[in-house]
Coordinates of C-alpha atoms and ligand atoms in Angstrom, one line a residue:
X1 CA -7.3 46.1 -35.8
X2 CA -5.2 44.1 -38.2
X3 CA -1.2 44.0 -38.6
X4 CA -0.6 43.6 -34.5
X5 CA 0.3 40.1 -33.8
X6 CA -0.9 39.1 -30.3
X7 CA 0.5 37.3 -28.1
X8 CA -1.3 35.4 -25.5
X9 CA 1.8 33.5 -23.7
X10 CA 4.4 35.0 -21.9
X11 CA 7.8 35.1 -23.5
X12 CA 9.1 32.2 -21.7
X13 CA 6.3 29.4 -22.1
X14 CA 7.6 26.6 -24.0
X15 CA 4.8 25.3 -26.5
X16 CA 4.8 21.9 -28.6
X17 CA 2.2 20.7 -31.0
X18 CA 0.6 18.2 -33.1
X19 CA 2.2 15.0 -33.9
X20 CA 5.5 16.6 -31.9
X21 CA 3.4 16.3 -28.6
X22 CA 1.8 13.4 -29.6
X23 CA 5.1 11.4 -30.4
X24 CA 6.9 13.3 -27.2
X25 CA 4.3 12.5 -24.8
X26 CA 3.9 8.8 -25.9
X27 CA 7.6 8.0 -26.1
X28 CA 7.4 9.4 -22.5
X29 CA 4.9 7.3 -21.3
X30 CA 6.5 3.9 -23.2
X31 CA 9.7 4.8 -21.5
X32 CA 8.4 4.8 -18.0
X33 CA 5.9 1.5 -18.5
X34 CA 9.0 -0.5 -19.8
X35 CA 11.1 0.6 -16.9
X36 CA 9.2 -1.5 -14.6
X37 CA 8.4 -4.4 -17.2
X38 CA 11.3 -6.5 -16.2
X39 CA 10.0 -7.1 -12.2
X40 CA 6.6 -8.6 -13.8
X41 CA 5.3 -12.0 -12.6
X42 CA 7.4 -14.0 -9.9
X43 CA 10.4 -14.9 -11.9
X44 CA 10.8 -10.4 -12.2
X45 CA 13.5 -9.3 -11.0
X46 CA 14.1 -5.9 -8.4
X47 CA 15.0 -2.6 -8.9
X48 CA 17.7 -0.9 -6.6
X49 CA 16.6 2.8 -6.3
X50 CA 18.9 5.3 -4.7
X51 CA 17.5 8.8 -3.6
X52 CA 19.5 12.2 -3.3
X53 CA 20.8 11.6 0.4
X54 CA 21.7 7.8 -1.0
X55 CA 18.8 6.3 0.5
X56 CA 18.7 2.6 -0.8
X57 CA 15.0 1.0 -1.6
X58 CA 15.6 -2.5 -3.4
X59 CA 11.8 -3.5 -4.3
X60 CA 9.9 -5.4 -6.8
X61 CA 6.7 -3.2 -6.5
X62 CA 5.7 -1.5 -9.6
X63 CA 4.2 1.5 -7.3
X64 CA 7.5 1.9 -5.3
X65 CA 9.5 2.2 -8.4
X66 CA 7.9 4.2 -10.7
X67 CA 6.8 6.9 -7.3
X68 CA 10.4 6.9 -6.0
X69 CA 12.1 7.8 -9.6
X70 CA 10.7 11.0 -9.3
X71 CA 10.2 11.3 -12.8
X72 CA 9.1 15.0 -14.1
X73 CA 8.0 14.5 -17.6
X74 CA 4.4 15.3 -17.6
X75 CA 2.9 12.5 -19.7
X76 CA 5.4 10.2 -18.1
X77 CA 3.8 11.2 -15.4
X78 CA -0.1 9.8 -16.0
X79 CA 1.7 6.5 -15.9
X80 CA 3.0 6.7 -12.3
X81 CA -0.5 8.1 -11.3
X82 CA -1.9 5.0 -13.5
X83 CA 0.6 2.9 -10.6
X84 CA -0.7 4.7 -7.6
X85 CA -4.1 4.6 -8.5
X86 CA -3.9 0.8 -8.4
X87 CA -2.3 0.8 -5.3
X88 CA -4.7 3.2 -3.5
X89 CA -8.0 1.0 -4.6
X90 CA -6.9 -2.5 -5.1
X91 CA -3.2 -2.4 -3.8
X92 CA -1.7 -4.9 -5.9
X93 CA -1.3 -4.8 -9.9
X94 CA 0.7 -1.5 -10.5
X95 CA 3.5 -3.3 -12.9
X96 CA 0.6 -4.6 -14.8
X97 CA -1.3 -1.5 -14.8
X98 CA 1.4 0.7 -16.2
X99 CA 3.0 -2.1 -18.7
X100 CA -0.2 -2.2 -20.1
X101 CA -0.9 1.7 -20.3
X102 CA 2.8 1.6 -21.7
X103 CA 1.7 -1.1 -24.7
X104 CA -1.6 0.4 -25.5
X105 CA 0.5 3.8 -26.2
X106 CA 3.0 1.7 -28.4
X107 CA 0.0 0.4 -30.2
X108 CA -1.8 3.8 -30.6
X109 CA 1.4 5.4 -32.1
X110 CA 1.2 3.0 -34.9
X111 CA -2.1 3.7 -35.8
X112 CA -1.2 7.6 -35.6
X113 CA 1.2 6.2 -38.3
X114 CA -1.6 4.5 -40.2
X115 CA -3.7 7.9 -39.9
X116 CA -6.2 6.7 -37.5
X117 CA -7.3 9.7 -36.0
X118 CA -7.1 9.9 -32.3
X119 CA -10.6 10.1 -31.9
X120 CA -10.8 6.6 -33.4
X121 CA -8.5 5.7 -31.0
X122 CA -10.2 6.4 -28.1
X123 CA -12.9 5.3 -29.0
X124 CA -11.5 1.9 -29.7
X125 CA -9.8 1.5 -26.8
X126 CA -12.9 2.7 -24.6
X127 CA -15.1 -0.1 -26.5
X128 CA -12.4 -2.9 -25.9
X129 CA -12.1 -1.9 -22.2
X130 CA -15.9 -2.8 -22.0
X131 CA -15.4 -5.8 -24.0
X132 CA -12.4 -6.7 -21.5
X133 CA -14.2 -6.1 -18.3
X134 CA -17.2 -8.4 -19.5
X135 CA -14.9 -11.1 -20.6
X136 CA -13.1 -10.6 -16.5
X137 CA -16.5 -10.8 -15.0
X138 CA -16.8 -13.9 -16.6
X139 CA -13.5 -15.5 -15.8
X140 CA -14.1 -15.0 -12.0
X141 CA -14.5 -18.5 -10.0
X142 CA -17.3 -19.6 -8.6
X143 CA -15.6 -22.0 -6.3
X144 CA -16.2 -20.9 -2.6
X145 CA -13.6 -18.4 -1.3
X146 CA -12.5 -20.4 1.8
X147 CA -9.0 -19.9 3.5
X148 CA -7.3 -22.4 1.2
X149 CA -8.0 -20.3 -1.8
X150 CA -7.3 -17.1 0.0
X151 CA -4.3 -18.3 1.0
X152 CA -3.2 -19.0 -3.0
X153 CA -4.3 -15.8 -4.2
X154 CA -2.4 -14.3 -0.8
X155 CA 0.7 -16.0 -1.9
X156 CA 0.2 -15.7 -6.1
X157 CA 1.0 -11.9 -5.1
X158 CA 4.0 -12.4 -2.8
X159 CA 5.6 -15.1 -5.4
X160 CA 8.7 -12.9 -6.3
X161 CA 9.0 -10.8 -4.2
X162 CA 11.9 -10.7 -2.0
X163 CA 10.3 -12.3 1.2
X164 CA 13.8 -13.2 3.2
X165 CA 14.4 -16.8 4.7
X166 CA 10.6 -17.6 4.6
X167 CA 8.7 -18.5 1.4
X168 CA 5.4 -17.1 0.5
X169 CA 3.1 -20.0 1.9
X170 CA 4.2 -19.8 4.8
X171 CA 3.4 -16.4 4.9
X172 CA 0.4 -16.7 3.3
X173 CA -1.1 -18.5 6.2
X174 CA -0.5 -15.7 8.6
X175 CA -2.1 -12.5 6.1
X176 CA -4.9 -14.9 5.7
X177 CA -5.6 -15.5 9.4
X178 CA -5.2 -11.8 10.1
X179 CA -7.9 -10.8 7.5
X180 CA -9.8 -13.6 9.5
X181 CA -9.4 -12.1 12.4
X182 CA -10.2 -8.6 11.2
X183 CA -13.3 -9.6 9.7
X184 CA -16.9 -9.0 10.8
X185 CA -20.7 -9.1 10.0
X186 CA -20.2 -5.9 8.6
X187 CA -16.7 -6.7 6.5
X188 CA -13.8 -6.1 7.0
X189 CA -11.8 -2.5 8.4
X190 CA -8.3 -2.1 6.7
X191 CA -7.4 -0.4 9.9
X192 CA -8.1 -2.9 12.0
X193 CA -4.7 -4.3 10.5
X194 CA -1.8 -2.7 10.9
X195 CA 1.8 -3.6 10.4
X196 CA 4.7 -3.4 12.6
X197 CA 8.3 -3.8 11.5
X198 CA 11.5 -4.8 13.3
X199 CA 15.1 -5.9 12.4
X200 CA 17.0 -8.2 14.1
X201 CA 15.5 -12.0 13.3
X202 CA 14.9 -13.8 9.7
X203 CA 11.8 -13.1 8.5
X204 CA 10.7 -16.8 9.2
X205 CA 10.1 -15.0 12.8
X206 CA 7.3 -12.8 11.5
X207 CA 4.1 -13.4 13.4
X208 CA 0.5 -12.1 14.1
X209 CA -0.1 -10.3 17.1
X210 CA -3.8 -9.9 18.5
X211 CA -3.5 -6.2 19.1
X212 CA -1.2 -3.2 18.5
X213 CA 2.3 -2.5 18.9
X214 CA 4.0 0.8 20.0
X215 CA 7.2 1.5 19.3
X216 CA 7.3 3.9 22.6
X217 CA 9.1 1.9 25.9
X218 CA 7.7 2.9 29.8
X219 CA 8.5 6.5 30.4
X220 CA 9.9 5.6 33.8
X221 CA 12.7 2.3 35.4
X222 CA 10.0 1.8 37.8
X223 CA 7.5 1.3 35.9
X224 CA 5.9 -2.5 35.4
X225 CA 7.1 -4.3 31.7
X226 CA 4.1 -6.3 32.2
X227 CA 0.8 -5.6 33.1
X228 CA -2.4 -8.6 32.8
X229 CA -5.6 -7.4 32.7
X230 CA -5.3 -3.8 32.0
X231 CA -7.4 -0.9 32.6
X232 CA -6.2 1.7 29.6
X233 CA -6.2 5.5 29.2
X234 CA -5.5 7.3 25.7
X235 CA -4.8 10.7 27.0
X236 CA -3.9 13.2 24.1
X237 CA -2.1 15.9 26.3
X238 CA 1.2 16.4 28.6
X239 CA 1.8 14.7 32.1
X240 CA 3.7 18.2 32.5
X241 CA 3.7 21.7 33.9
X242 CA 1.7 24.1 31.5
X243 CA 4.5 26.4 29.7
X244 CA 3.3 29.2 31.3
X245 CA 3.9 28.3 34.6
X246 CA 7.5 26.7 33.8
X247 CA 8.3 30.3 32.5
X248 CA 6.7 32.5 35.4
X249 CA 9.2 34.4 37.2
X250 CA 8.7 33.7 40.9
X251 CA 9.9 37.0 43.1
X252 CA 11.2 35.6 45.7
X253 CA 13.0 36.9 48.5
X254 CA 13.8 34.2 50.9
X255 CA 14.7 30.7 50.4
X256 CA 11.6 29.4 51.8
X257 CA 9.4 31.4 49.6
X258 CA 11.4 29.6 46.6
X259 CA 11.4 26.1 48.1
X260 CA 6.9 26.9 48.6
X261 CA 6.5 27.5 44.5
X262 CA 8.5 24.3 44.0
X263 CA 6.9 22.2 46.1
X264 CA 3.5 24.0 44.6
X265 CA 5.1 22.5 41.3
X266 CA 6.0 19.1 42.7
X267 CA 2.7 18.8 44.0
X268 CA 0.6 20.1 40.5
X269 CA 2.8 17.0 38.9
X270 CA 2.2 14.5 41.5
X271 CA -1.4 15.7 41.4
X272 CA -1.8 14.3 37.7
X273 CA -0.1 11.0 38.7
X274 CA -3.1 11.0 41.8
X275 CA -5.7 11.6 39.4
X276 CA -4.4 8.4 37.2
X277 CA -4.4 6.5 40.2
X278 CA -7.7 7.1 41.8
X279 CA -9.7 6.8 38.1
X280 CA -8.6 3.2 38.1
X281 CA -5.3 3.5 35.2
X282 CA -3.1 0.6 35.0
X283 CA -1.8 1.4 32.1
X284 CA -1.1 4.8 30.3
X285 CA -0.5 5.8 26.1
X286 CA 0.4 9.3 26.6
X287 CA 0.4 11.3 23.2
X288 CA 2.7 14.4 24.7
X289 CA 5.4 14.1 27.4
X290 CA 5.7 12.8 30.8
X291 CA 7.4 14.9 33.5
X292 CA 10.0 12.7 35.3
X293 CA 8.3 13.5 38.7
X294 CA 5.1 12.7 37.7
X295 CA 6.7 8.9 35.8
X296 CA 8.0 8.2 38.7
X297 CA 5.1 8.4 41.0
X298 CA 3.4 6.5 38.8
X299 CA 6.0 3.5 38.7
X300 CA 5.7 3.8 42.7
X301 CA 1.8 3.2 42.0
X302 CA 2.8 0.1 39.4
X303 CA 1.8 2.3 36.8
X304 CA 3.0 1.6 33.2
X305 CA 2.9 5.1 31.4
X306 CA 4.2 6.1 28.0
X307 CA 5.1 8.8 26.2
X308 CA 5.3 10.6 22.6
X309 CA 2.9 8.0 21.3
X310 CA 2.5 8.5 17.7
X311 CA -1.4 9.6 16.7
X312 CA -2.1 6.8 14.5
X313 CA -1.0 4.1 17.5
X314 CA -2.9 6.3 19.9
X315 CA -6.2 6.0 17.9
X316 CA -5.4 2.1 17.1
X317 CA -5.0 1.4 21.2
X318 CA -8.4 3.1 21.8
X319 CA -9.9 1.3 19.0
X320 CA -8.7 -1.9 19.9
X321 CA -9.1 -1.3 23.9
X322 CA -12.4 0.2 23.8
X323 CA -11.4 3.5 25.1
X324 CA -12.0 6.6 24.9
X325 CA -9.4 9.5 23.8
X326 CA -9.1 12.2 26.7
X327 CA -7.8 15.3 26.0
X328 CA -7.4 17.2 29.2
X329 CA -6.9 15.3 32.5
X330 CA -10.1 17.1 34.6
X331 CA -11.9 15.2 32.3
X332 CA -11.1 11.8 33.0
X333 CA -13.7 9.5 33.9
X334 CA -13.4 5.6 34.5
X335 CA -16.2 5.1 32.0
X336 CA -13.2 6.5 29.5
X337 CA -11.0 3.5 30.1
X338 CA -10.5 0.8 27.7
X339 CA -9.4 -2.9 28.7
X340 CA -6.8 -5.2 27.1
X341 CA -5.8 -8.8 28.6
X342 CA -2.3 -8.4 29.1
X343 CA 0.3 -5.2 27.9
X344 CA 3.8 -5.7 28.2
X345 CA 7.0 -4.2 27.0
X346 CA 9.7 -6.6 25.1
X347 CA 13.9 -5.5 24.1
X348 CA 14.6 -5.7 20.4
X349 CA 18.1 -4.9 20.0
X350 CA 18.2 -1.5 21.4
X351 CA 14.5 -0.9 20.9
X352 CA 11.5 -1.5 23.2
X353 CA 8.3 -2.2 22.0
X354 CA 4.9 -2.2 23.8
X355 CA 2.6 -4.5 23.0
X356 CA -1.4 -4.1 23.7
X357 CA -3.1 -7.8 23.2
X358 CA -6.5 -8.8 23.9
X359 CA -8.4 -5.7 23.5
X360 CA -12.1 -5.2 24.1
X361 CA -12.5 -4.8 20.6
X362 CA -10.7 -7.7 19.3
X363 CA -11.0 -7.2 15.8
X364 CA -7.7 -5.6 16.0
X365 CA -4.7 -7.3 14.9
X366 CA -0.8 -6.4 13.6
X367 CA 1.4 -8.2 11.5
X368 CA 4.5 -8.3 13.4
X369 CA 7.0 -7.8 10.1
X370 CA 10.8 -9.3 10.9
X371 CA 13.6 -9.2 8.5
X372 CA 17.6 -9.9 9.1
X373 CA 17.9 -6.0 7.5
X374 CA 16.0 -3.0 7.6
X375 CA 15.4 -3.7 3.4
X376 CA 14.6 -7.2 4.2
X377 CA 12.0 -6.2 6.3
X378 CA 10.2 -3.0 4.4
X379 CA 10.6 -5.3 1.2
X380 CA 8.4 -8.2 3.2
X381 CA 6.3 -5.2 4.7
X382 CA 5.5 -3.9 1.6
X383 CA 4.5 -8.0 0.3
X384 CA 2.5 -8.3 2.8
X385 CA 0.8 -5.4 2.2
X386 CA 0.2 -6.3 -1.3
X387 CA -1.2 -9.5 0.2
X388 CA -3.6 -8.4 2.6
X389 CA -4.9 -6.3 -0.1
X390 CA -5.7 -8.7 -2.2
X391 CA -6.9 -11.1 0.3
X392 CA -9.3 -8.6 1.2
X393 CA -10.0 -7.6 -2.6
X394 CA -11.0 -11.0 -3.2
X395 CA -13.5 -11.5 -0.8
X396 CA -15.4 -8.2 -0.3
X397 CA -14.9 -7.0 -4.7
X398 CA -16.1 -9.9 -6.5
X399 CA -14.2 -12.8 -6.4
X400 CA -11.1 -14.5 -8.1
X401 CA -10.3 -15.2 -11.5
X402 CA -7.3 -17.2 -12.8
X403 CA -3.4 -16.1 -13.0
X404 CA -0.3 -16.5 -14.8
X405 CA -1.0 -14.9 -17.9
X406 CA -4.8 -16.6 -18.2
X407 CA -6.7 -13.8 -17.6
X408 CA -5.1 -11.9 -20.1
X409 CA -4.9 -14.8 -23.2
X410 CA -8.4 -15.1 -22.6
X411 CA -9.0 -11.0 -22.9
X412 CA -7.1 -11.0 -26.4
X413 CA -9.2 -13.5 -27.1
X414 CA -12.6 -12.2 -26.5
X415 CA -11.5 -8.6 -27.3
X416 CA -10.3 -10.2 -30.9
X417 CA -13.6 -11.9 -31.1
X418 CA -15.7 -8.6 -30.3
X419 CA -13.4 -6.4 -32.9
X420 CA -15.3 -7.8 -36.0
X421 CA -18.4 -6.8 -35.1
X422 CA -17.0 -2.8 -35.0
X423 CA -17.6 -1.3 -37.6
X424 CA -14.7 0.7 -39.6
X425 CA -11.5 2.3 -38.2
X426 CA -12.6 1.7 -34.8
X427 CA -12.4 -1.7 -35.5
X428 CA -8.4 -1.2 -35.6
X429 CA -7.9 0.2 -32.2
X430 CA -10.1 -2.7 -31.1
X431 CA -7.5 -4.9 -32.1
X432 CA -4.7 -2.8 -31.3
X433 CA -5.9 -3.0 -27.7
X434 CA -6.0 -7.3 -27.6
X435 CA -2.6 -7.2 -29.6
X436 CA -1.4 -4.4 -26.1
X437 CA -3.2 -7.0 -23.9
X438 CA -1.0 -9.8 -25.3
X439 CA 2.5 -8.0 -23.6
X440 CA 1.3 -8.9 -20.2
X441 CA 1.7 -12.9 -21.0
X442 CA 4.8 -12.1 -23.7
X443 CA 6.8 -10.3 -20.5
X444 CA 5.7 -13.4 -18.0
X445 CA 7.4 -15.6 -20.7
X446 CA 10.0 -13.4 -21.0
X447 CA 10.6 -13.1 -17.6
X448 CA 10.7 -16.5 -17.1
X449 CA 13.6 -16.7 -19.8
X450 CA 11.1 -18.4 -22.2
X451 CA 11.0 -17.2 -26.1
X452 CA 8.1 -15.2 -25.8
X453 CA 6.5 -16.0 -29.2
X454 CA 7.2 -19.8 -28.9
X455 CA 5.1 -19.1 -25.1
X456 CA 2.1 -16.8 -26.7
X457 CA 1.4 -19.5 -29.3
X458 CA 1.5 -22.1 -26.9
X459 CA -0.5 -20.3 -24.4
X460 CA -3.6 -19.4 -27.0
X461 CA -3.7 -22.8 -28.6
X462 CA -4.0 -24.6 -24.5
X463 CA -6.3 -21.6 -24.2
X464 CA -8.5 -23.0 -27.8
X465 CA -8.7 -26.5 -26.2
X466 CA -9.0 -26.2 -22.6
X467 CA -10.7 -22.7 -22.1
X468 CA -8.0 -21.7 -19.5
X469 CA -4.0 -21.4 -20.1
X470 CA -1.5 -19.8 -17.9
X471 CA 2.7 -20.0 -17.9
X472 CA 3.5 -21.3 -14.4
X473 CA 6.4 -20.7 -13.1
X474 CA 7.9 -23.3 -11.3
X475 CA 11.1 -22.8 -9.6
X476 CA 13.8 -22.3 -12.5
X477 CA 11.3 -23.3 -15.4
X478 CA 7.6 -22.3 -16.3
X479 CA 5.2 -24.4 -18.1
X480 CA 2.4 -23.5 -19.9
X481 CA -0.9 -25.0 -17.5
X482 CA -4.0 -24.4 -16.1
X483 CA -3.4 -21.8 -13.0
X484 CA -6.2 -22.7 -10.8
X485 CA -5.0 -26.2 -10.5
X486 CA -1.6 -24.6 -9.7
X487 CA -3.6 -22.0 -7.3
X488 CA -2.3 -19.3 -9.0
X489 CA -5.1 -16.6 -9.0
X490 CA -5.7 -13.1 -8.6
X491 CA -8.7 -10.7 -7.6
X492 CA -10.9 -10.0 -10.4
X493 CA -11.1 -6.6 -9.0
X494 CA -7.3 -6.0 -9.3
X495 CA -7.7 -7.1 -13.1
X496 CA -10.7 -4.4 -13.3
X497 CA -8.7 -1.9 -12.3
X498 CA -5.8 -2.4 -14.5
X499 CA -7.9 -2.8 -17.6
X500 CA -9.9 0.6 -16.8
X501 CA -6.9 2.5 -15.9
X502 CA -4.7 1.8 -18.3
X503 CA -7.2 2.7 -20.7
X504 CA -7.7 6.4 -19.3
X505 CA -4.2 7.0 -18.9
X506 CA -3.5 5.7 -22.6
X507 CA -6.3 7.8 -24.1
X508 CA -5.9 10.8 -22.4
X509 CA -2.4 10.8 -23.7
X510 CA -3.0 10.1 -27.0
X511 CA -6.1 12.6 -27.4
X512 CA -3.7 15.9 -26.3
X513 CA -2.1 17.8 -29.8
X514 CA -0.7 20.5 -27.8
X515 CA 1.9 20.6 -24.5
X516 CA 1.8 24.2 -23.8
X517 CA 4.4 24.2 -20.6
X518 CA 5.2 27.7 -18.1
X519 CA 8.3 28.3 -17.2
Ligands
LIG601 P1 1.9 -6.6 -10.3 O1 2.6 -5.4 -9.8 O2 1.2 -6.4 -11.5 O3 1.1 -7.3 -9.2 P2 3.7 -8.8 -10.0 O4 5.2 -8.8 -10.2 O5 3.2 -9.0 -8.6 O6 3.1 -7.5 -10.7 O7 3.2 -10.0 -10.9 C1 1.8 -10.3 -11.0 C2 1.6 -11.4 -12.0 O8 2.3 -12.6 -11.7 C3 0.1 -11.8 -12.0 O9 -0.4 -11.9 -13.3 C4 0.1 -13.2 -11.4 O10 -0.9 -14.0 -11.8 C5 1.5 -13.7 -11.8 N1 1.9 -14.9 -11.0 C6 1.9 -15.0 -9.6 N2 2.4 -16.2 -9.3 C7 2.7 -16.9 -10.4 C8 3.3 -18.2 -10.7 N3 3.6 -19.0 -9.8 N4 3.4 -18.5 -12.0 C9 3.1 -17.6 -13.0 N5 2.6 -16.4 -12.8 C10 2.4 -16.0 -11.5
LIG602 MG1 1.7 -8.1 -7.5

């Protein structure tokens, strides 16, 4: 069968091999890492990302950035995912994550120039991940996690970030007490905190509300803005006539017969308000709509109903109340009402919020997220949500460890120290990996406008003699210190995550020899 060539791609599929991939796929993956390398540490500064439709983002969050660039390169890609995989399981650490994914490529393209082979490399960097993790777990604080602490490693992650005309103690106090409040004997339920935003006042005015907030207003003038001691239904349907009967033709052929079917409709709607009334509702979240005749019967009754609210605030009103969902109105029983110590329905600008406080289940709680501007506030939401995650990090995935750069000098330390006992090339990569760890403390000093050399010297030698060195920034200037003094600290568990990720992402992209691509 010889002489035939075969081809096994179609005439269009675009194929690049060997060190061409290699050097392709890692230049990628640099690229993207150093994008977000300049909004490291709390001296960083933001990125200003504008979509398509010139929608404006302006954040510091590594995550944000890299997932709203839309970048399509495929190796580039592993590094976004190496930024949203941090986010999803520790939420905080996605610019270190991908700077260090970003360095440990930069590190394994010069040993391709040396002719380690990949293999080697992989290997390497697998056995200095170890080495790293054990040098973490023994870095982490055994000082008792109380609210204090919490409240430093709350406000070590919001340092930098744009948090309006409040700084990040301040804040720090609040995500702290929310976690507080959401915790129980049997942990803590991230969605038993939720977060609300809302323009209109400096975020100094952000606050914790026990309870949820709706954005929906009462469906009906009448209605009470303020009801104590509320009896609450979830209903997951429509206070309205079924389509079908809205679109039945009536044959009628006298006036009376036509006023009979709407007073038959007038009477099904005022029916549903009844059936609110005698089960004991004071208070109504209505997922679907709510037909003006039956809203206004129930704001006769002192009702408060509303309308069109969302799923998510649905399900986080019957958690928080204690009640149960109902999904078609025969079925509504008292035993299916919640309770919550006071609803009531406050003006923001033009918007009307509901607020649900005091629920049966009072675990509940919402961070009630202000800002001057709408980018003011979803910069501070997204802060805080980096802060609750780490709060909650801390004290449920093993502990605290220092910040500022310490964790990491003491990594390329013990990573250094395990290299010599690897044996051959290996032992290269090893070293390659603490020399990659070293950009996370090089970019803090840079960062800071320090000489990054000058800072990585002084950082190791502090490191030598005291066992723990950080660069702590300080208003305009850092100084090289010791961060748990300076209650800088971060979860061990966000450190973890960035050490193991990075690794995959790095390897995986420097084992592939061949980007075979479809058109
Ligand atoms: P990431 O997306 O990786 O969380 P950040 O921009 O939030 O990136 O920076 C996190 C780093 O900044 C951590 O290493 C943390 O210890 C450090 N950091 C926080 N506050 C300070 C401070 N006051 N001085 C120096 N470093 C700090
Ligand atoms: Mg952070």
């Amino acid at each position: 069968m010889g002489g035939q060539p075969m081809f096994i791609l179609s005439e269009d599929a675009e194929r690049t091999r060997g060190e061409d991939a290699q050097s392709s796929n890692i230049q990628a993956g640099k690229a993207v890492a150093e994008t977000v390398r300049t909004t490291l540490g709390p001296r960083g500064m933001d990125k200003m990302l504008v979509s398509d439709s010139g929608d404006v983002v302006i954040t510091n969050d590594g995550a944000t950035i890299l997932e709203k660039m839309d970048i399509e390169h495929p190796a580039a890609q592993m590094i976004v995912e190496v930024a949203s995989t941090q986010e999803e399981e520790v939420g905080d650490g996605t610019t270190t994550a991908s700077v260090l994914a970003g360095q440990l490529l930069a590190q394994a393209e010069d040993l391709l120039d040396d002719d380690v082979h990949p293999t080697t490399i992989v290997e390497g960097y697998h056995a200095a991940s170890q080495l790293a993790l054990d040098a973490i777990d023994d870095l982490v604080l055994d000082e008792e996690l109380d609210d204090d602490l919490l409240q430093s490693v709350a406000a070590s992650s919001m340092t930098g970030k744009g948090t309006g005309d409040i700084n990040a103690g301040a804040l720090a106090e609040t995500v702290v007490a929310a976690v507080r409040h959401a915790e129980t004997g049997d942990g803590i339920a991230r969605n038993d905190i939720a977060l609300r935003t809302q323009t209109g006042a400096g975020a100094s005015a952000t606050e914790l509300v026990e309870g949820v907030i709706t954005e929906e207003e009462p469906a009906h003038a009448a209605m009470p803005r303020s009801v104590e001691a509320a009896n609450v239904a979830v209903l997951d349907l429509d206070l309205d006539l079924q389509e079908a009967n809205i679109d039945a033709e009536y044959n009628v052929t006298d006036v009376s017969q036509l006023e009979q079917a709407l007073d038959a409709e007038e009477e099904e709607l005022a029916g549903y308000a009844d059936t609110l009334v005698d089960a004991g509702v004071d208070v109504a979240f209505v997922t679907g709509d709510i037909a003006d005749r039956v809203a206004s019967v129930l704001g006769k009754e002192d009702v408060l109903a509303v309308e069109s609210v969302s799923d998510d605030d649905a399900s986080a009103i019957a958690r928080a109340t204690g009640s149960t969902t109902v999904g078609s109105l025969q079925d509504l029983e008292s035993a299916d009402l919640g309770h919550a110590d006071s609803i009531h329905v406050e003006s923001y600008g033009g918007d009307d919020l509901t607020f649900v406080e005091g629920g049966e289940n009072a675990e509940t709680v919402t961070l009630f997220v202000r800002g001057g501007t709408e980018h003011v506030a979803d910069e501070l939401e997204r802060a805080l949500n980096d802060a609750l995650d780490v709060v909650i990090a801390a004290l449920t995935e093993g502990g605290v460890v220092p910040g500022a750069g310490a964790t990491e000098i003491a990594i390329a330390d013990a990573v250094r120290s395990g290299a010599t006992s690897v044996e051959g090339r290996k032992q290269l990569a090893v070293e390659a990996f603490a020399d990659a760890v070293d950009v996370l403390p090089r970019t803090l000093a840079e960062n800071t406008g320090l000489d990054p050399i000058d800072a990585l010297v002084d950082l190791r030698n502090r490191h030598d003699s005291e066992g723990v060195a950080g660069l702590i920034s300080e208003g305009q200037s850092g100084n090289v210190g010791d961060p748990v003094d300076a209650g800088v600290l971060d979860p061990a568990a966000v450190k973890r995550e960035a050490a193991e990720s990075a690794t995959e992402a790095a390897t995986m992209i420097a084992r592939i020899d061949d980007v075979i691509s479809s058109s």
